[in-house]
XYZ file of N, CA, C and O in Angstrom:
584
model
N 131.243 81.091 115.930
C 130.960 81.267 114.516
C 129.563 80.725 114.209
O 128.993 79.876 114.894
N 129.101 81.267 113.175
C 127.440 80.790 112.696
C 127.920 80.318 111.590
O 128.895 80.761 110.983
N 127.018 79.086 111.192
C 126.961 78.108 110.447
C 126.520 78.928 109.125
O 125.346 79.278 109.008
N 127.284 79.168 108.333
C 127.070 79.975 106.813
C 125.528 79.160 106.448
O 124.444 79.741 106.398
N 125.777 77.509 106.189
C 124.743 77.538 105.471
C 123.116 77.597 106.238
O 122.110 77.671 105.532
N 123.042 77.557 107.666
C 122.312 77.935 108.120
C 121.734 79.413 108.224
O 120.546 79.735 108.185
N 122.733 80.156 108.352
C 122.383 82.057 107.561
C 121.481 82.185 106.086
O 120.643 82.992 105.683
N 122.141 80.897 105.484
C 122.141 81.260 103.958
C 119.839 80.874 103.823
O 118.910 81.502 103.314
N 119.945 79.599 104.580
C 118.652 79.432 104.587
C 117.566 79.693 105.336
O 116.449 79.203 105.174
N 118.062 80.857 106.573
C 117.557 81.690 107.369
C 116.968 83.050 106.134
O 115.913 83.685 106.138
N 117.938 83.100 105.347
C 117.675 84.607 104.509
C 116.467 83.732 103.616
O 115.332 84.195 103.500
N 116.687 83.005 103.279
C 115.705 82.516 102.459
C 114.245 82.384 102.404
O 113.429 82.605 101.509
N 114.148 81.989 103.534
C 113.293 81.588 104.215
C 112.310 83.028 104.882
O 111.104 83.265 104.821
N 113.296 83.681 105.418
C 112.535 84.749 105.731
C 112.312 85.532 104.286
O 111.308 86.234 104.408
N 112.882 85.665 102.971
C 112.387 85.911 101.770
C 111.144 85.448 101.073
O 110.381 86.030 100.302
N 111.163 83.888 101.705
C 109.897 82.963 100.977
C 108.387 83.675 101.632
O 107.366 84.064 101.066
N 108.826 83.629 103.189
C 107.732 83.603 104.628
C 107.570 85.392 104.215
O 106.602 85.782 104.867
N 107.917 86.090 103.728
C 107.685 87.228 104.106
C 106.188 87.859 103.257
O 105.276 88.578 103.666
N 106.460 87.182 101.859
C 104.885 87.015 100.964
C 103.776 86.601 102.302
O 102.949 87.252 102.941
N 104.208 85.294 102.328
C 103.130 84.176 102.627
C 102.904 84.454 104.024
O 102.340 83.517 104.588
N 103.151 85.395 104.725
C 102.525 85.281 106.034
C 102.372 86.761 106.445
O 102.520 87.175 107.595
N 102.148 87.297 105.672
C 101.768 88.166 105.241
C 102.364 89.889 106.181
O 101.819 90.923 106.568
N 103.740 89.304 106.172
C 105.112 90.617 106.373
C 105.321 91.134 105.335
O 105.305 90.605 104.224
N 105.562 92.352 105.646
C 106.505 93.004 104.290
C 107.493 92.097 103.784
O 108.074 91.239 104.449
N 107.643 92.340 102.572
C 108.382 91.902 101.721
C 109.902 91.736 101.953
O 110.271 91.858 103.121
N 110.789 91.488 101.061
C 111.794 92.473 100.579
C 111.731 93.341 100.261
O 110.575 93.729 100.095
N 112.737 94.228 99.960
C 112.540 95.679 99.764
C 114.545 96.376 99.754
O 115.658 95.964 100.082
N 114.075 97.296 99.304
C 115.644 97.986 99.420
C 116.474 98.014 100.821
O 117.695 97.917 100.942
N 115.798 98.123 101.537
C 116.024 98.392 102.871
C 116.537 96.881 103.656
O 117.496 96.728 104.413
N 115.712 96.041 103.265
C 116.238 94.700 104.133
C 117.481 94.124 103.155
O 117.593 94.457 101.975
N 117.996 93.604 103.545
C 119.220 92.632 103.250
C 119.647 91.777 103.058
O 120.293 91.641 104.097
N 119.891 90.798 102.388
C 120.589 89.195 103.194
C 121.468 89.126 103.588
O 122.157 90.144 103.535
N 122.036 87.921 104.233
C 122.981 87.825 105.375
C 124.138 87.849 104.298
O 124.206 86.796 103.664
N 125.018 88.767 103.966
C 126.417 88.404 103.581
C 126.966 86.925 102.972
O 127.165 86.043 103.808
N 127.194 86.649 101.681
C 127.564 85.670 101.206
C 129.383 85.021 101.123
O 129.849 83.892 100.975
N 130.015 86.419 101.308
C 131.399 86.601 101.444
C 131.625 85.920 102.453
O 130.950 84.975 102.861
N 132.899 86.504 103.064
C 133.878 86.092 103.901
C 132.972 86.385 105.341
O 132.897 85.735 106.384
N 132.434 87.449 104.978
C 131.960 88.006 106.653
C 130.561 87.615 107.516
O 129.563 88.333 107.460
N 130.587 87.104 107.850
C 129.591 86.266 108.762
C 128.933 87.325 109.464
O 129.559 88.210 110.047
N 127.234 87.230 109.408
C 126.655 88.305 110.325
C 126.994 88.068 111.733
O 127.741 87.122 111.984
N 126.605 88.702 112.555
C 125.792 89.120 113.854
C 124.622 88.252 114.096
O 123.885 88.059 113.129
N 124.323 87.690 115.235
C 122.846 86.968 114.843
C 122.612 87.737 116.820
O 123.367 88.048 117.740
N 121.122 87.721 116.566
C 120.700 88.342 117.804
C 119.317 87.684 117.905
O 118.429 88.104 117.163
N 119.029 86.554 118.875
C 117.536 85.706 119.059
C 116.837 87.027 119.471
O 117.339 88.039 119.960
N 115.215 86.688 119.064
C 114.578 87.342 119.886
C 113.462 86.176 120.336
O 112.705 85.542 119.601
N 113.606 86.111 121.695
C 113.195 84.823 122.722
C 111.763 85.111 122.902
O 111.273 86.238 122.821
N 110.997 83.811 123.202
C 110.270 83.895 124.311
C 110.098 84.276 125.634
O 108.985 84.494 126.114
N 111.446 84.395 126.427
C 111.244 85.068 127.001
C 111.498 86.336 127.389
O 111.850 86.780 128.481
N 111.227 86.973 126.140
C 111.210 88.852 125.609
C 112.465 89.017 126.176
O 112.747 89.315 127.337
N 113.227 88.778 125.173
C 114.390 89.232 125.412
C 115.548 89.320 123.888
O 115.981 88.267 123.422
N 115.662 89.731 123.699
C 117.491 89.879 122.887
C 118.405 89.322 122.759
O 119.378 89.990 123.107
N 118.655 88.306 122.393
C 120.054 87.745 122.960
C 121.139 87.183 121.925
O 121.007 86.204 121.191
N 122.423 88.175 122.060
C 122.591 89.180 123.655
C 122.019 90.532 122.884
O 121.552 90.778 121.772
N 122.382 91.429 124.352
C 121.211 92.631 124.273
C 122.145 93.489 123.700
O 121.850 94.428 122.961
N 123.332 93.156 124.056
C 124.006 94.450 123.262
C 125.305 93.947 122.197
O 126.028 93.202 122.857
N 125.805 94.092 120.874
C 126.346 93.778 120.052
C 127.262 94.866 119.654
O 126.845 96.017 119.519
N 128.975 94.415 119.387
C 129.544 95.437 118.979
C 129.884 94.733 117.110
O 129.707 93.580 116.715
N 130.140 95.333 116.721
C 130.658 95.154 115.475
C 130.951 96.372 114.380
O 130.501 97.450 114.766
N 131.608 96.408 113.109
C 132.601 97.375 112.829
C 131.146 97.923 111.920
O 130.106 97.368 111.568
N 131.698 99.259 111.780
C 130.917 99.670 110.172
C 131.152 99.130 108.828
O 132.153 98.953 108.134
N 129.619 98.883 108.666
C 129.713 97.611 107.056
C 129.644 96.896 107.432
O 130.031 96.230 106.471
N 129.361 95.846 108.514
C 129.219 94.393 108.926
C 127.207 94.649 109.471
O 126.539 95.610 109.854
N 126.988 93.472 109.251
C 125.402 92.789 109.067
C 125.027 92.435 110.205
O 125.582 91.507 110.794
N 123.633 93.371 110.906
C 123.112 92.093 112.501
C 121.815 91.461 111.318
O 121.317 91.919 110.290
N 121.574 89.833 112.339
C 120.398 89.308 112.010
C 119.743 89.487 112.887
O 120.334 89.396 113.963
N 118.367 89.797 112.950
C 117.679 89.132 113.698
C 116.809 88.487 113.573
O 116.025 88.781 112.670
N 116.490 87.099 114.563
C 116.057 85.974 114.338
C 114.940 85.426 115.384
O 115.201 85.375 116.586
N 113.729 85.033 114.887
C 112.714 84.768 116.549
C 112.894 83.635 116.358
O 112.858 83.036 115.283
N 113.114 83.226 117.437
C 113.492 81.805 118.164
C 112.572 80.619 118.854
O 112.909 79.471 119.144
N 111.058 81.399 119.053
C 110.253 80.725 120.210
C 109.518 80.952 119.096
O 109.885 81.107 117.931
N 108.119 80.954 119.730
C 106.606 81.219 119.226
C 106.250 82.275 118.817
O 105.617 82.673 117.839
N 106.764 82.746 119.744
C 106.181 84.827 120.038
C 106.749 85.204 118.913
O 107.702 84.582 118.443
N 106.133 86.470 118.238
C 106.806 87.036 116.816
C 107.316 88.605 117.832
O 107.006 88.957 118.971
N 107.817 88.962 117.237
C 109.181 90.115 117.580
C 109.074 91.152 116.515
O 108.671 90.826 115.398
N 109.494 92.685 116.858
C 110.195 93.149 116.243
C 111.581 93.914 116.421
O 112.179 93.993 117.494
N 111.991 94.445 115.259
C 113.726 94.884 115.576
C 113.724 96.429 115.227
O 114.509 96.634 114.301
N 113.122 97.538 115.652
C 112.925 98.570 115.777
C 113.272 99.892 116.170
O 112.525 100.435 116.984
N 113.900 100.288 115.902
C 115.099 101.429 115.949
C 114.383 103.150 117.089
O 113.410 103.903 117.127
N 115.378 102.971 117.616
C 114.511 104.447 118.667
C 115.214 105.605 117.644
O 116.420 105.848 117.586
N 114.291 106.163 116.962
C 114.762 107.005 116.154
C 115.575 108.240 116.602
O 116.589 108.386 115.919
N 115.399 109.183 117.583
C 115.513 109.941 118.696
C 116.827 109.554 118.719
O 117.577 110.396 118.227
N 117.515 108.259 119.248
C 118.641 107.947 119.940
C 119.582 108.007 118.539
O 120.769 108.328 118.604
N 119.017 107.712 117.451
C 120.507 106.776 116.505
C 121.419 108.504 116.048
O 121.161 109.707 116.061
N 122.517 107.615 115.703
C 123.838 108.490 115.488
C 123.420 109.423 114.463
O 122.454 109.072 113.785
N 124.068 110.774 114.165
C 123.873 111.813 113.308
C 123.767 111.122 111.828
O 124.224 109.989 111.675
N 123.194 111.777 110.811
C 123.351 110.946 109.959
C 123.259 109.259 109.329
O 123.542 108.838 108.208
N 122.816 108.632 110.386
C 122.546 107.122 110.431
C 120.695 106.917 109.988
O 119.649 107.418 110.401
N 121.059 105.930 108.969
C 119.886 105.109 108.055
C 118.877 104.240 109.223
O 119.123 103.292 109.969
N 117.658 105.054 108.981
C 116.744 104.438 110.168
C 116.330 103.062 109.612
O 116.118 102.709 108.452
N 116.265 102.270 110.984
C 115.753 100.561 110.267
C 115.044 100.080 111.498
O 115.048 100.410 112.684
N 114.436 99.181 110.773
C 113.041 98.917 111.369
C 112.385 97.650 110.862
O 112.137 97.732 109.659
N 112.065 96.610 111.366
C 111.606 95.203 110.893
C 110.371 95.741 110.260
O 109.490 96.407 110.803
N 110.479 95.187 108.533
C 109.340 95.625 108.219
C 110.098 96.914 106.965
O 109.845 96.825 105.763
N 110.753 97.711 107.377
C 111.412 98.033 106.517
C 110.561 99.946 106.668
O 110.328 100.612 105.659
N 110.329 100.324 107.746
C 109.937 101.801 107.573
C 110.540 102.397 107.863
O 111.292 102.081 108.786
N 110.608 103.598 107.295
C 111.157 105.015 107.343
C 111.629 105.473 108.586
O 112.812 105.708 108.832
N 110.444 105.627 109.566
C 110.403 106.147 110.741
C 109.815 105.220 111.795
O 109.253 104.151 111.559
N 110.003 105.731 112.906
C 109.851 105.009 113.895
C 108.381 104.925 114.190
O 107.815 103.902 114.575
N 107.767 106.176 113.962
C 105.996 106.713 113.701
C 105.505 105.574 112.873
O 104.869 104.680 113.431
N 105.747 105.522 111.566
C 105.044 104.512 110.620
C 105.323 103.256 110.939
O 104.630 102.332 110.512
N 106.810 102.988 112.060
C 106.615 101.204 112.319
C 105.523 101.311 113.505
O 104.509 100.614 113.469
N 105.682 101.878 114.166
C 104.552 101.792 115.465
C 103.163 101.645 115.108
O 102.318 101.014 115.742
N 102.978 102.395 113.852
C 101.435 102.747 113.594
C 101.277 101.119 112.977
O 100.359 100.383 113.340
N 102.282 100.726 112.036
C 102.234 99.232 111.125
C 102.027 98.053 111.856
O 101.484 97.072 111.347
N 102.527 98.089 113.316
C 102.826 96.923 113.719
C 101.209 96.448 114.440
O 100.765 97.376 115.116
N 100.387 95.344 114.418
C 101.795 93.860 113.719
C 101.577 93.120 112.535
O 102.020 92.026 112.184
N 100.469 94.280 111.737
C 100.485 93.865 110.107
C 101.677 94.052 109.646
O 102.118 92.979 109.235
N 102.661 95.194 109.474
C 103.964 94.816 108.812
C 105.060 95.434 110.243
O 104.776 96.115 111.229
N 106.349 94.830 109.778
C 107.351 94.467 110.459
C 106.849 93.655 112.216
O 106.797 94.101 113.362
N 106.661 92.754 111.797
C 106.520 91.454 112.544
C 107.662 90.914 112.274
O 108.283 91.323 111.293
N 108.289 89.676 113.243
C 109.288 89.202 112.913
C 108.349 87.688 113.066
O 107.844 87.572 114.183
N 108.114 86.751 112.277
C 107.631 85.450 113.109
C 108.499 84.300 113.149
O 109.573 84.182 112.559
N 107.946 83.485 113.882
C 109.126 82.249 113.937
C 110.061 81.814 113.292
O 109.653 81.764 112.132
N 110.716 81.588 113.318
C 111.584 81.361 112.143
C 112.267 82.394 110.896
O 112.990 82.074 109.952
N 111.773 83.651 111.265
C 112.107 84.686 110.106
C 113.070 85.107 110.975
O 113.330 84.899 112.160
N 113.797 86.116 109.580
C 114.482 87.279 110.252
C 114.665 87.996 109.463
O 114.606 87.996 108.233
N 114.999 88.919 110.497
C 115.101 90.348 109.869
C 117.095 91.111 109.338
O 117.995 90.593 109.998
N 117.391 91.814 108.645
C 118.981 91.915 108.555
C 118.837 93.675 108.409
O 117.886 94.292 107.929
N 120.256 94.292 109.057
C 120.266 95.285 108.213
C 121.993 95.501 108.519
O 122.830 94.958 109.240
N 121.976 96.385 107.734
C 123.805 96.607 107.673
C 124.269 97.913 107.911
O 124.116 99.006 107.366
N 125.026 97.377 109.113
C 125.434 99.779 109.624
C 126.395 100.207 109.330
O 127.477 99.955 109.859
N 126.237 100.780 108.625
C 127.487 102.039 107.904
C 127.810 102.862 108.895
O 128.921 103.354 108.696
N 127.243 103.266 110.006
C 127.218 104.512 110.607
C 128.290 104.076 111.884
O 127.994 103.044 112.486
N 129.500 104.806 112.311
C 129.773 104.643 113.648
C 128.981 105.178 114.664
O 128.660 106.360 114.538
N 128.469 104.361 115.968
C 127.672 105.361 117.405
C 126.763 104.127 117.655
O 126.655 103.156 116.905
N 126.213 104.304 118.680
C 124.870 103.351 118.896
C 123.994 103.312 118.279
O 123.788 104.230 117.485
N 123.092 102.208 118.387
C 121.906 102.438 117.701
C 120.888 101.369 119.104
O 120.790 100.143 119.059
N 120.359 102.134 120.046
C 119.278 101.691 120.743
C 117.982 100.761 119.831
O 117.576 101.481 118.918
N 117.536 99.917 119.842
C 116.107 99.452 119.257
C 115.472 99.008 120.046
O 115.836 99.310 121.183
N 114.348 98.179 119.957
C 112.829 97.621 121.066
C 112.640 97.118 120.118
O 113.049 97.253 118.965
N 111.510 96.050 120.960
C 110.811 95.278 119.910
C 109.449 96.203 120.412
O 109.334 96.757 121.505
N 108.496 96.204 119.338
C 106.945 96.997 119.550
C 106.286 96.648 120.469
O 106.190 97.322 121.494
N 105.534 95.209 120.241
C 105.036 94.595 121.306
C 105.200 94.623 123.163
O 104.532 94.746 124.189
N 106.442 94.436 122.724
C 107.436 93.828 124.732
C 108.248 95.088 124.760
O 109.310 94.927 125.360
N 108.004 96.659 124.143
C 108.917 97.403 124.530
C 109.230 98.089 126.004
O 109.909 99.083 126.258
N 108.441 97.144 126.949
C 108.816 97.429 128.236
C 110.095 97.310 129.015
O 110.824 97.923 129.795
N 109.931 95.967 128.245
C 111.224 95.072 128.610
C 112.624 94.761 127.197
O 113.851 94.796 127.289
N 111.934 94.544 126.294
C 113.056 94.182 125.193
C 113.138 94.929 124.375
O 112.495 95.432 123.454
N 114.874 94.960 125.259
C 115.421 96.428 124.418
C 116.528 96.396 124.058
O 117.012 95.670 124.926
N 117.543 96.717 123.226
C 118.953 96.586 122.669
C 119.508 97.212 121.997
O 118.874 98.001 121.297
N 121.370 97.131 121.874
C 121.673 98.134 121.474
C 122.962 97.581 120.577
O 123.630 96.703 121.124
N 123.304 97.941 119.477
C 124.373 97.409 118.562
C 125.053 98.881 118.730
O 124.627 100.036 118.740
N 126.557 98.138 118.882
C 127.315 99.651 118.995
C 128.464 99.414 117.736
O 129.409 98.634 117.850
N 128.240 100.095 116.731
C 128.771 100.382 115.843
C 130.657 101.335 116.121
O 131.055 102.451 116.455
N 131.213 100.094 115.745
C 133.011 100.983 115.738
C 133.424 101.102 114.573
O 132.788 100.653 113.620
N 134.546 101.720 114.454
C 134.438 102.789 113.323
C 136.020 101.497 112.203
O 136.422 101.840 111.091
């Protein structure tokens, strides 16, 4: 289990940091972590370029975080190509498409220390993502059940 009030000031924080260090904002698209009963998903993204863990199951309507953990800033970036029929593209940073996060990064959707990023899947099927930077290596996949 994750510590609610540690979620609660993770969202915050990445709300405060997202002005001031000059990430996108909030916006319609990003989220906070669930205040209810239901506890997100949390997924590090490490120093040593990695995910962790790399792959996440959880139901439709439930929340991943993601969170950078080290130094290195991250992003949480959706392979547009791969996601399920009908499924809401997301992207740290909060773009449309997978084109406009690539072109943005790493003026917007950066993830930096201590921030994070949330989004919430409605959709049953996979959803493959990368981070921009390390997409050689860090790569992951939330598998959405129905």
């Amino acid at each position: 289990m994750y510590d609610r009030r540690r979620v609660l000031r993770l969202g915050g924080t990445a709300l405060a940091a997202g002005g001031v260090a000059g990430c996108s904002g909030p916006s319609s698209g990003e989220e906070e972590p669930p205040t209810g009963d239901q506890e997100p998903t949390i997924v590090a993204m490490t120093d040593d370029l990695k995910f962790e863990p790399q792959e996440v199951q959880i139901s439709a309507g439930e929340t991943v975080v993601w969170e950078t953990t080290g130094s290195v800033a991250h992003s949480a970036t959706a392979y547009e190509a791969d996601l399920p029929e009908n499924a809401s593209y997301f992207a740290s940073g909060d773009f449309e498409t997978e084109a406009a996060a690539r072109e943005a990064y790493p003026s917007g959707g950066s993830v930096a220390t201590g921030e994070t990023y949330s989004h919430t899947f409605e959709t049953v099927g996979e959803f493959p993502y990368f981070c921009i930077p390390h997409e050689s290596g860090m790569q992951g996949t939330v598998v959405v059940e129905g």
